mmCIF file of C-alpha atoms and ligand atoms in Angstrom:
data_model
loop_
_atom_site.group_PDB
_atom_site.id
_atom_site.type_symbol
_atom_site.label_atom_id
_atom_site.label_comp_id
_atom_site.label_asym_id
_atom_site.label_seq_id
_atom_site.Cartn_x
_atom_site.Cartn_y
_atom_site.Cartn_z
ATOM 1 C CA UNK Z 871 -159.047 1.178 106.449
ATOM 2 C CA UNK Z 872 -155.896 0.599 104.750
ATOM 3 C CA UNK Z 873 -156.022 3.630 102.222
ATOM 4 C CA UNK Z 874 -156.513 5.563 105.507
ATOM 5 C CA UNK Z 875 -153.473 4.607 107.466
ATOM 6 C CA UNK Z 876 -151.043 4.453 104.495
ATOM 7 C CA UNK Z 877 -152.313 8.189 103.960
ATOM 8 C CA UNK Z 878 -151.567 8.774 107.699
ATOM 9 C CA UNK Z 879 -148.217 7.068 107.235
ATOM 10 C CA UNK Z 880 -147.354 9.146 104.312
ATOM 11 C CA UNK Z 881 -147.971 12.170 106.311
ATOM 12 C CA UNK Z 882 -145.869 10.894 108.933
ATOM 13 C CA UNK Z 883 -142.874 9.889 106.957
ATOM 14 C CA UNK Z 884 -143.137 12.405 103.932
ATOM 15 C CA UNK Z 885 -144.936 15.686 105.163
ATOM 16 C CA UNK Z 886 -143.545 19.257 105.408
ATOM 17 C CA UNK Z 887 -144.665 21.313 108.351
ATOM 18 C CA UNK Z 888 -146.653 24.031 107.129
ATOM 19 C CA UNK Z 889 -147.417 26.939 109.770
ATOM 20 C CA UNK Z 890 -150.814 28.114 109.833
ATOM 21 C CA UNK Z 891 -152.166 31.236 110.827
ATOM 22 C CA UNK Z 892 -155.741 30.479 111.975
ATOM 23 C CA UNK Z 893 -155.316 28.224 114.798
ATOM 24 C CA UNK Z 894 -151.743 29.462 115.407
ATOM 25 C CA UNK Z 895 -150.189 26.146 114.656
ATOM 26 C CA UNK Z 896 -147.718 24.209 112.471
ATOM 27 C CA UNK Z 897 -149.502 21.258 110.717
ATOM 28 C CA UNK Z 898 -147.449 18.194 109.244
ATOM 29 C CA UNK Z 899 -149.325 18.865 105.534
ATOM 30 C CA UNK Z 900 -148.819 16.477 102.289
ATOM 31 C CA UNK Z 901 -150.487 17.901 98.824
ATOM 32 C CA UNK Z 902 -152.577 15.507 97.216
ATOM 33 C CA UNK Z 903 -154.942 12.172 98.739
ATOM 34 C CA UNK Z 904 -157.392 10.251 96.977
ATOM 35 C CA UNK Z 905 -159.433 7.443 98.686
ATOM 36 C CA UNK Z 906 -162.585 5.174 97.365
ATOM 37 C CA UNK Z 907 -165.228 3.336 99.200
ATOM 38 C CA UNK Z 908 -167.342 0.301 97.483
ATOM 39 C CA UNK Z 909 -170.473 1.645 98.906
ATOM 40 C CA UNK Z 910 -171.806 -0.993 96.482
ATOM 41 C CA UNK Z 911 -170.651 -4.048 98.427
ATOM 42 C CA UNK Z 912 -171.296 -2.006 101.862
ATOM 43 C CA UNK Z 913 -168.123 -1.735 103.002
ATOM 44 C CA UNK Z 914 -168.772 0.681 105.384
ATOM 45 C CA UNK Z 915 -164.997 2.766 106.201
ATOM 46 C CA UNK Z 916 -165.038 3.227 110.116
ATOM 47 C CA UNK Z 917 -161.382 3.542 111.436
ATOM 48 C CA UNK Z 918 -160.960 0.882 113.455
ATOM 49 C CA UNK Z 919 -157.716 1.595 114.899
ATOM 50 C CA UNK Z 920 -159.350 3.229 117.671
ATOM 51 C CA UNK Z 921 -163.189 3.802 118.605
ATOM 52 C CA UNK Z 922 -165.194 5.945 115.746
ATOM 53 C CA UNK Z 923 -168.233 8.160 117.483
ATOM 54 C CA UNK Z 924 -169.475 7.362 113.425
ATOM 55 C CA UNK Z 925 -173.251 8.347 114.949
ATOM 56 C CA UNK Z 926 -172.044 12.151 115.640
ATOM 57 C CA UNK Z 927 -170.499 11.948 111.965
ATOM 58 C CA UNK Z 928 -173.675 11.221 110.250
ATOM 59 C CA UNK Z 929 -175.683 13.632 112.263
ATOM 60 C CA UNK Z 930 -173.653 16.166 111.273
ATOM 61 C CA UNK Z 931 -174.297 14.839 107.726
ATOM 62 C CA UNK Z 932 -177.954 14.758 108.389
ATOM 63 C CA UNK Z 933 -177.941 18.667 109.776
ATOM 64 C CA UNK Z 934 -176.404 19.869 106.266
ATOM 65 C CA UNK Z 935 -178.748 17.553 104.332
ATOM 66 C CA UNK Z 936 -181.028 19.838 106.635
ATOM 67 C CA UNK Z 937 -179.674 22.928 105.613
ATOM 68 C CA UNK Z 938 -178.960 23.734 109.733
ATOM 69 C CA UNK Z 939 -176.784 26.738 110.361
ATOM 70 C CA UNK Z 940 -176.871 26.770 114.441
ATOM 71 C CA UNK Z 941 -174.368 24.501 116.529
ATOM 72 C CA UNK Z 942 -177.785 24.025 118.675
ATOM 73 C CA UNK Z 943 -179.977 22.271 115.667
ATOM 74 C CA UNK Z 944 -176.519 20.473 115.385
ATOM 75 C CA UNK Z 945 -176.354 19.240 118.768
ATOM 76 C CA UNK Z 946 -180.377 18.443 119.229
ATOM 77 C CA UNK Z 947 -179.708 15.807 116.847
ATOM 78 C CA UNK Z 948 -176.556 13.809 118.227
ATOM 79 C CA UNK Z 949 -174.027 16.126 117.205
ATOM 80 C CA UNK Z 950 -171.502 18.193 118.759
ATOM 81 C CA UNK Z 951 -168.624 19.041 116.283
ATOM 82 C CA UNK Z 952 -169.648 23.052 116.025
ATOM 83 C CA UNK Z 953 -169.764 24.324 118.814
ATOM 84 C CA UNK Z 954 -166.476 25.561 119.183
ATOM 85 C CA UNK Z 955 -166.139 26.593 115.747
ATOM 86 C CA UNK Z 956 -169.658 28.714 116.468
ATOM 87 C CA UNK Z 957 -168.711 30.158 120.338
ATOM 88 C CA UNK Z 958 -165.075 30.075 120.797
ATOM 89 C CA UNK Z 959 -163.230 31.838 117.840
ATOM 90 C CA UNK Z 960 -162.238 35.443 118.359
ATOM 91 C CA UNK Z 961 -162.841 36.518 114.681
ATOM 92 C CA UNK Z 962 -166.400 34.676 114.256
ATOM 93 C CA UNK Z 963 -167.098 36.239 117.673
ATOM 94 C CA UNK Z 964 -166.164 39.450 116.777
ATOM 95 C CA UNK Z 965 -168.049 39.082 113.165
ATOM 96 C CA UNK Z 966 -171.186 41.745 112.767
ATOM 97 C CA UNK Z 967 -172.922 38.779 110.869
ATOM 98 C CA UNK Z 968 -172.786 36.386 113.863
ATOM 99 C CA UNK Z 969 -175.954 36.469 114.871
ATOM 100 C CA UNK Z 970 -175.521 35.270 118.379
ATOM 101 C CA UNK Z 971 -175.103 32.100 120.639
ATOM 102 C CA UNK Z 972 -174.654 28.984 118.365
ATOM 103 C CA UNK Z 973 -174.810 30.760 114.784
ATOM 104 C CA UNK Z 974 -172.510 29.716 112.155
ATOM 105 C CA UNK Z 975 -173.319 31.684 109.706
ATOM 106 C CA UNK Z 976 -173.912 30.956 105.831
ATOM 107 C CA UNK Z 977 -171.905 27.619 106.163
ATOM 108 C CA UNK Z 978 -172.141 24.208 104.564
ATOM 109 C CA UNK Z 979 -176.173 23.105 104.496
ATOM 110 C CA UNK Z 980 -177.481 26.891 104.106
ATOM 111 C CA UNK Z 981 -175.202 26.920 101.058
ATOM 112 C CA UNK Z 982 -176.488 23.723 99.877
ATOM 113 C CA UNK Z 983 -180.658 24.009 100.482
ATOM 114 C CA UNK Z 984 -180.588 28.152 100.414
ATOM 115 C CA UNK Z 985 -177.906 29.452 97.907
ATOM 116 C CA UNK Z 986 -178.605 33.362 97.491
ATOM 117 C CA UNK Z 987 -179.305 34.437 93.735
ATOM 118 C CA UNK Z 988 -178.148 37.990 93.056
ATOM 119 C CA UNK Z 989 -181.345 38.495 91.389
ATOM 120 C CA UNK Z 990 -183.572 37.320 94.615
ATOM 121 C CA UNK Z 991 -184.739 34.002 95.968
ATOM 122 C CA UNK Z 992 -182.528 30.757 96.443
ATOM 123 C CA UNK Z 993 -181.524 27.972 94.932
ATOM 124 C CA UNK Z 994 -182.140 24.829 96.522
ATOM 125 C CA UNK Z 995 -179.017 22.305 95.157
ATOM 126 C CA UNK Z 996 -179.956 19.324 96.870
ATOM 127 C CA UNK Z 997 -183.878 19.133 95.855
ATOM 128 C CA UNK Z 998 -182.533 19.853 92.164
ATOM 129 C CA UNK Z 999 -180.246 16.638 91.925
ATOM 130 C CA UNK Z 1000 -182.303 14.466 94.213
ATOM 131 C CA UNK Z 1001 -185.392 15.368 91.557
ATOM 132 C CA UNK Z 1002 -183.389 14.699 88.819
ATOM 133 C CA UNK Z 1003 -181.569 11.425 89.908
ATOM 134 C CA UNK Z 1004 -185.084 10.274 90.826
ATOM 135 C CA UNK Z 1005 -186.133 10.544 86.977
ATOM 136 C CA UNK Z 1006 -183.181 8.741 86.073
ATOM 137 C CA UNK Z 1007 -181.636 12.410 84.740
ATOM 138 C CA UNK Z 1008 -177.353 12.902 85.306
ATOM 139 C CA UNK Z 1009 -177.369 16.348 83.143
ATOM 140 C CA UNK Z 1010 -173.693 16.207 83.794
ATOM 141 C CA UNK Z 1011 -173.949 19.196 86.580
ATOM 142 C CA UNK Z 1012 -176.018 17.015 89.926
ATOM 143 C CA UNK Z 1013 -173.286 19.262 92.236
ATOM 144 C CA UNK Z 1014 -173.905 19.926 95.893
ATOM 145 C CA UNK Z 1015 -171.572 22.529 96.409
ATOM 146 C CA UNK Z 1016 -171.085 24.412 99.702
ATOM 147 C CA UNK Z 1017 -168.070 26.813 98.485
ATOM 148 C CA UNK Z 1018 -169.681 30.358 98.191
ATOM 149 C CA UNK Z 1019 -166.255 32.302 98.551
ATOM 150 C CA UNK Z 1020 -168.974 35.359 97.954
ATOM 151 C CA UNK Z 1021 -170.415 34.823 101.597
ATOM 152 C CA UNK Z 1022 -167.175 33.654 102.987
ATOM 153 C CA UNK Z 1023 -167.124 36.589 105.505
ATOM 154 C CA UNK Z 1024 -170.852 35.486 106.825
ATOM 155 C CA UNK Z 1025 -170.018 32.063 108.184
ATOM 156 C CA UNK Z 1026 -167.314 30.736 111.142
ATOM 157 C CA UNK Z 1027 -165.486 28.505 108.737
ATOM 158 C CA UNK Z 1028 -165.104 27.492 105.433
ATOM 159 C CA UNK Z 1029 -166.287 24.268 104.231
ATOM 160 C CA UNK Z 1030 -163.978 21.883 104.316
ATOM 161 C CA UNK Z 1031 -165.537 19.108 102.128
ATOM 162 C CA UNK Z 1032 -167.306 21.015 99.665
ATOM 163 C CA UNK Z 1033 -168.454 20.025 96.453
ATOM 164 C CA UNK Z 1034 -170.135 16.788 96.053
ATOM 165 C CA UNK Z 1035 -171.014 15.181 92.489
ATOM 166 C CA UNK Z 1036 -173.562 12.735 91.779
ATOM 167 C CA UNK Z 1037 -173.312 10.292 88.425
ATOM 168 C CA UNK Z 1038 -175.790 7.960 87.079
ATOM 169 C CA UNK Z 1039 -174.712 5.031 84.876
ATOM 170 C CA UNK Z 1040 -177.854 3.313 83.848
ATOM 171 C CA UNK Z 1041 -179.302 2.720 87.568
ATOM 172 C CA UNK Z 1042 -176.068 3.244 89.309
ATOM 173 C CA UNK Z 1043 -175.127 6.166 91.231
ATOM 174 C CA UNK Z 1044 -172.027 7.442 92.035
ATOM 175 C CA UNK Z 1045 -170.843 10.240 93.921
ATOM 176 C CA UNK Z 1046 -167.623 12.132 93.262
ATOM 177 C CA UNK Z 1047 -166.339 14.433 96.529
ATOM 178 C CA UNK Z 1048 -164.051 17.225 97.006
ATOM 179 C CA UNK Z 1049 -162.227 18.519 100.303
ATOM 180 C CA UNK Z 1050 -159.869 21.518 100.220
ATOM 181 C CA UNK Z 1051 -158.150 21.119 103.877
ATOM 182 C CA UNK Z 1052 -158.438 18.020 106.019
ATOM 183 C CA UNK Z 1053 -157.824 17.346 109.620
ATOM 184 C CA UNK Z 1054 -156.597 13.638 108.751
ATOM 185 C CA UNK Z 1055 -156.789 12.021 112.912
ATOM 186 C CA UNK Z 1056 -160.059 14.124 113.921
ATOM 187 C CA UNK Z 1057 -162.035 15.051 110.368
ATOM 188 C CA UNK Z 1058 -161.399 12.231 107.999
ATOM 189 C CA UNK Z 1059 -162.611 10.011 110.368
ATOM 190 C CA UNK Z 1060 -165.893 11.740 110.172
ATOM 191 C CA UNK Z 1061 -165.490 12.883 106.415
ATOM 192 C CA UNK Z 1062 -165.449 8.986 105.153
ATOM 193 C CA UNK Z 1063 -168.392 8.104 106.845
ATOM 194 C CA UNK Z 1064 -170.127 11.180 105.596
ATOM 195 C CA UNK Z 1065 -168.817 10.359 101.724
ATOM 196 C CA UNK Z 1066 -169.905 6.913 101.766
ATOM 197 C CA UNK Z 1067 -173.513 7.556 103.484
ATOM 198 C CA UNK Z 1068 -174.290 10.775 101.497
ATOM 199 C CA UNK Z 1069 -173.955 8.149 98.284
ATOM 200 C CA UNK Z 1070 -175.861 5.735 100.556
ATOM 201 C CA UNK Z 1071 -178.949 7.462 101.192
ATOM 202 C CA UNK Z 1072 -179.183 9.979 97.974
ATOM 203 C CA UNK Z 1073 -179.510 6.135 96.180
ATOM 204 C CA UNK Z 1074 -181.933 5.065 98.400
ATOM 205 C CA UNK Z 1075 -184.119 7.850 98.158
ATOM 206 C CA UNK Z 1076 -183.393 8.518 94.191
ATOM 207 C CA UNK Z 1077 -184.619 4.259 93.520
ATOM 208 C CA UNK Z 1078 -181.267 3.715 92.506
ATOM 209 C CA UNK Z 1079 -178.214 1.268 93.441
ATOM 210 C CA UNK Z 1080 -175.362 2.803 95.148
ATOM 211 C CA UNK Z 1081 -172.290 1.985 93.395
ATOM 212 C CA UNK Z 1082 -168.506 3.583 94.115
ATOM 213 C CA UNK Z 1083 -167.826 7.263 96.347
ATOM 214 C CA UNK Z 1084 -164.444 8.577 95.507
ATOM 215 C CA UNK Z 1085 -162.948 11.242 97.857
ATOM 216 C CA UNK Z 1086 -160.591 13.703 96.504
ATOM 217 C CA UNK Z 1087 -158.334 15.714 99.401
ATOM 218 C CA UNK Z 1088 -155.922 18.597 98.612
ATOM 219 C CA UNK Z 1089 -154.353 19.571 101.771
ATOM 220 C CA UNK Z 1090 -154.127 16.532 104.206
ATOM 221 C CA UNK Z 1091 -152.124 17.260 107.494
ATOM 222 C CA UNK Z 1092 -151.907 16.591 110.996
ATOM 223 C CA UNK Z 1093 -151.658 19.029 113.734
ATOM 224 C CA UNK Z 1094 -148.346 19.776 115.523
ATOM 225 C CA UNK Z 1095 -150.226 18.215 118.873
ATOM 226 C CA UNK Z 1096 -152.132 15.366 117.288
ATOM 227 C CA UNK Z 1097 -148.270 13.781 116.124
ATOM 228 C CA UNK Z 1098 -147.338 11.905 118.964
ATOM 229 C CA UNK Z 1099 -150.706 9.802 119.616
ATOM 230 C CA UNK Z 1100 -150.969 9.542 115.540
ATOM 231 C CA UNK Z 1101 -147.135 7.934 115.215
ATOM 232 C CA UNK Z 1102 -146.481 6.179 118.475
ATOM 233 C CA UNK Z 1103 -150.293 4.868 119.259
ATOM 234 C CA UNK Z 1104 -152.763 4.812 116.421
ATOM 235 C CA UNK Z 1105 -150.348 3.731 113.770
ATOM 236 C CA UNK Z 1106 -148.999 1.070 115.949
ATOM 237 C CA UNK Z 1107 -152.233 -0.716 115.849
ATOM 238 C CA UNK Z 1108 -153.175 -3.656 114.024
ATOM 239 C CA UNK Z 1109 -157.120 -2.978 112.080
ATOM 240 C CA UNK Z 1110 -159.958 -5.018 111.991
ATOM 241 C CA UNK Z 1111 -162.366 -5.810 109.010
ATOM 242 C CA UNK Z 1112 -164.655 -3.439 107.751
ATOM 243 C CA UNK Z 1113 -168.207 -3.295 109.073
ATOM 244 C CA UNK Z 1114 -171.151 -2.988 107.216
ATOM 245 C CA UNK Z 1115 -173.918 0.031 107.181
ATOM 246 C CA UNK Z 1116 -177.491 -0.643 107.432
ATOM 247 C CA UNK Z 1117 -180.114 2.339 106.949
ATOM 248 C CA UNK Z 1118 -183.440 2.067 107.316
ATOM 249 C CA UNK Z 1119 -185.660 0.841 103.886
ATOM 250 C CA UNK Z 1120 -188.431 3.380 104.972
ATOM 251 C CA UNK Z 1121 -186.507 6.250 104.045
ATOM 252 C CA UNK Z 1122 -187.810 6.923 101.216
ATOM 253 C CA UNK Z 1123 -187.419 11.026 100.330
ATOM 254 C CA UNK Z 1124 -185.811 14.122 100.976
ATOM 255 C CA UNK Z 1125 -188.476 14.675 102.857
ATOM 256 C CA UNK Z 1126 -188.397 11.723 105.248
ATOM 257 C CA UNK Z 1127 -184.881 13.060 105.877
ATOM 258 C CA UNK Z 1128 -186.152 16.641 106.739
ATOM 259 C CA UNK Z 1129 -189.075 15.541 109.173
ATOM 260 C CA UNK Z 1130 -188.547 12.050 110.923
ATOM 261 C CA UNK Z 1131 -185.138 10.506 110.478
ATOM 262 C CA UNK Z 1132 -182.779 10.094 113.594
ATOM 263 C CA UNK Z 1133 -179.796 8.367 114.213
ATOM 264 C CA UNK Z 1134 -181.723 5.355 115.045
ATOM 265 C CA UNK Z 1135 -182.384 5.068 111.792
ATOM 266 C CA UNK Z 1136 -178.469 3.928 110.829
ATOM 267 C CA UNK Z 1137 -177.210 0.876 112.515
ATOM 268 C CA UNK Z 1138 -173.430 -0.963 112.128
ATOM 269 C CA UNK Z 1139 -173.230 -4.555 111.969
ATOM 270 C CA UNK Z 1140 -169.711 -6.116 113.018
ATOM 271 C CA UNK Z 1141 -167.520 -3.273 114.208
ATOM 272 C CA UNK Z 1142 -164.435 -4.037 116.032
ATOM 273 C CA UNK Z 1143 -162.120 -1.639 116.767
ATOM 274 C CA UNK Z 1144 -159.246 -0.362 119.398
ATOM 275 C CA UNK Z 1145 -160.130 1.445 122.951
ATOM 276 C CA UNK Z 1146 -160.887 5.131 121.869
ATOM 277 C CA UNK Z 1147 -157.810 8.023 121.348
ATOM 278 C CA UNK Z 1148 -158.755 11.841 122.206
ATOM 279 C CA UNK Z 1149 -156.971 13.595 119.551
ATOM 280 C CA UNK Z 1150 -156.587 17.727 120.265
ATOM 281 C CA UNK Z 1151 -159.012 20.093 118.739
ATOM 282 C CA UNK Z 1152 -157.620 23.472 116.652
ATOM 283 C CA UNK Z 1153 -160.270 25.908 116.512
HETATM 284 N N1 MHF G 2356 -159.509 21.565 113.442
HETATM 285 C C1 MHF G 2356 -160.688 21.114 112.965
HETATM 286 N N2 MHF G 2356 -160.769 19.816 112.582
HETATM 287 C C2 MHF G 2356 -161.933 19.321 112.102
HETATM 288 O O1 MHF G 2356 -161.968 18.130 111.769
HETATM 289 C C3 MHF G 2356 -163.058 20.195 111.984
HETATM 290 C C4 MHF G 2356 -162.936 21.543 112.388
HETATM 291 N N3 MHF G 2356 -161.730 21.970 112.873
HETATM 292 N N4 MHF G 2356 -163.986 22.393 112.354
HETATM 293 C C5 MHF G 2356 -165.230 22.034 111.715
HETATM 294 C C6 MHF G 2356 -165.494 20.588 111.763
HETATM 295 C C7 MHF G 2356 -165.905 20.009 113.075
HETATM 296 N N5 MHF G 2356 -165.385 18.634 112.979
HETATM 297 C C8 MHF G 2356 -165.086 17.830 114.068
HETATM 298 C C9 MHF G 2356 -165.057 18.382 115.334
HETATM 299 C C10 MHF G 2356 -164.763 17.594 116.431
HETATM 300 C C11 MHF G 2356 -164.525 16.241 116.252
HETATM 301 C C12 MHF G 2356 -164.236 15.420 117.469
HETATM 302 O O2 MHF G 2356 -163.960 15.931 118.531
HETATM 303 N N6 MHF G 2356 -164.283 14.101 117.370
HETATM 304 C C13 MHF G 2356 -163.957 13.220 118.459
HETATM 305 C C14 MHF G 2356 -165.140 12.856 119.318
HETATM 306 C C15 MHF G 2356 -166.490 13.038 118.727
HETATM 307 C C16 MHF G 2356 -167.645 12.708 119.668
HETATM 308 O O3 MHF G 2356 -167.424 12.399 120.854
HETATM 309 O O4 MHF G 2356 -168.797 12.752 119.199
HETATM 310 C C17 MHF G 2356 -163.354 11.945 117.888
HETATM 311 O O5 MHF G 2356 -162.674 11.274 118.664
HETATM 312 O O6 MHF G 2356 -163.562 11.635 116.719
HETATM 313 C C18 MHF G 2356 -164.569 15.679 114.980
HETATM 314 C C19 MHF G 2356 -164.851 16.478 113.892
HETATM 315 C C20 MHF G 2356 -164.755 18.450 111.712
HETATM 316 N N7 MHF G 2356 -164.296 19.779 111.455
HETATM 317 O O1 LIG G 2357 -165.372 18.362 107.538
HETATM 318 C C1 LIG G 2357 -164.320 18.883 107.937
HETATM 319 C C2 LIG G 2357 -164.269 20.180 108.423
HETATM 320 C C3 LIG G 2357 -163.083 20.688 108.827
HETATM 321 N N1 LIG G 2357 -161.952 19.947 108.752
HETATM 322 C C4 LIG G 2357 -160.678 20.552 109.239
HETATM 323 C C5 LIG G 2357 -159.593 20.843 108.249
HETATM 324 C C6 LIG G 2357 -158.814 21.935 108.943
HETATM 325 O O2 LIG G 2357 -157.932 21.353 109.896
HETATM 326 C C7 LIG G 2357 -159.891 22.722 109.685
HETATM 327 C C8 LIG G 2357 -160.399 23.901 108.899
HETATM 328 O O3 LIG G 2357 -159.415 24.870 108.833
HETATM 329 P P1 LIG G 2357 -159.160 25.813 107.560
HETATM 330 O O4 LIG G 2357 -158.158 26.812 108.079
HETATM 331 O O5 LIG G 2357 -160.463 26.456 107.206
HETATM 332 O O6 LIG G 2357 -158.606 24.952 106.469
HETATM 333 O O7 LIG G 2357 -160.954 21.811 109.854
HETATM 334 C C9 LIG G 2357 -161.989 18.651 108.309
HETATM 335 O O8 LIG G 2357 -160.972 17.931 108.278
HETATM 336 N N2 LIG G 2357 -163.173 18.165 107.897
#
């Protein structure tokens, strides 16, 4: 929790306002974030200086691990976050490749379970890694990537938190992520969570212990409207202790994550945190 309010802090105190053309707003931007999470000793990174909706974060984890590319799949499972992105912006909307109410395209999850080859077919990243992990193989390339600047004109965004990288050392796993642009009051509260379970459950399911997730960001801002309730509320507040993660044992596969597991199966064991703050939306 600290690493995430000095980060907000450093925005606040040391970042250059950086216009920005696709939502038509200035964003208070620094260049360069790094943050870790011992997923190893469960200490699970909710924000705590005001109320995380962490179960919407992992399902939206849990509808890329799916390879989902509809806002409705999305929200079906507890999840809400693309629905603007999929029905309210003018471009998407007026995209020939939108292929109607709730479609986002060739985004995040199709990327990662359906990558098109040029030569026909896909390639399915995450059933390659969790395959190998599960025979105890790192070959040095276990990427999840998302970032297909080829099919960048078929989807309503571009991912954000794109690349993910899986290590083995011996029966420990480690995962290694990447994020390009980063909403720091409204995503990063979801893109934690999502760092630290994607290392959770890829160990469970792989049979091996999870050990460290470190989160690399490039361009970390704060929107023009989000300022105020960042500087004068949230960062005024004292945080509690971390609380601690606990997913269901009987997950056991990729598939168990593609045909039965909900949100029920995640629970959170000791979280205290401050009344809730609505930060504005940019889509
Ligand atoms: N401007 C912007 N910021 C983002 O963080 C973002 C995008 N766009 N577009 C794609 C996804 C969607 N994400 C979102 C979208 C909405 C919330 C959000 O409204 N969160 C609220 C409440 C969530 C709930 O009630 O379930 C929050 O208080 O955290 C969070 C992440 C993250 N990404
Ligand atoms: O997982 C996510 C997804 C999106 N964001 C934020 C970062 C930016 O504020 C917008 C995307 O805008 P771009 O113009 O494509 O950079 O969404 C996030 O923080 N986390």
């Amino acid at each position: 929790m600290k690493q995430y309010l000095d980060l907000c802090r450093r925005i606040v105190e040391e970042g250059e306002w950086v216009e920005n053309k696709r939502t038509g707003k200035r964003c208070l931007t620094v260049i360069n974030a790094e943050l870790n999470y011992d997923v190893a000793g469960n200490k699970f990174p909710l924000i705590t200086t005001r109320k995380s909706f962490w179960k919407a974060a992992i399902a939206e984890l849990l509808g890329y691990l799916k390879g989902y590319d509809n806002a409705a799949d999305f929200r079906a499972i507890g999840c809400n976050t693309w629905n603007a992105n999929a029905n309210e912006n003018e471009a998407w909307l007026n995209n020939p490749h939108r292929k109607g109410e709730d479609d986002m395209g060739r985004v995040y999850g199709v990327q990662g379970r359906a990558w098109a080859k040029p030569d026909g077919g896909f390639v399915d990243q995450l059933k390659k890694l969790v395959d190998d992990l599960s025979n105890g193989i790192d070959d040095r390339g276990e990427i999840l990537s998302f970032y297909n600047p080829g099919e960048f004109h078929m989807g309503c965004l571009r991912p954000c938190m794109h690349t993910h990288t899986f290590s083995l050392l011996g029966d420990t796993l480690h995962l290694t992520s990447y994020q390009r642009s980063c909403d720091v009051p409204l995503g990063l509260n979801f893109n934690q969570i999502q760092v630290f379970v994607l290392l959770a459950l890829v160990a469970q399911i792989t049979g091996n212990k999870p050990g460290k997730a470190y989160h690399k960001i490039v361009n970390a801002h704060i929107y023009e409207d989000q300022l105020e309730l960042m500087r004068d509320v949230q960062l005024k507040r004292e945080p509690f202790e971390s609380p601690k993660l606990h997913i269901n044992p009987k997950i056991k596969s990729l598939e168990d994550i593609e045909t039965w597991v909900t949100l029920d199966d995640f629970t959170v064991e000791g979280y205290e945190c401050h009344e809730a703050i609505k930060y504005p939306f940019s889509v």
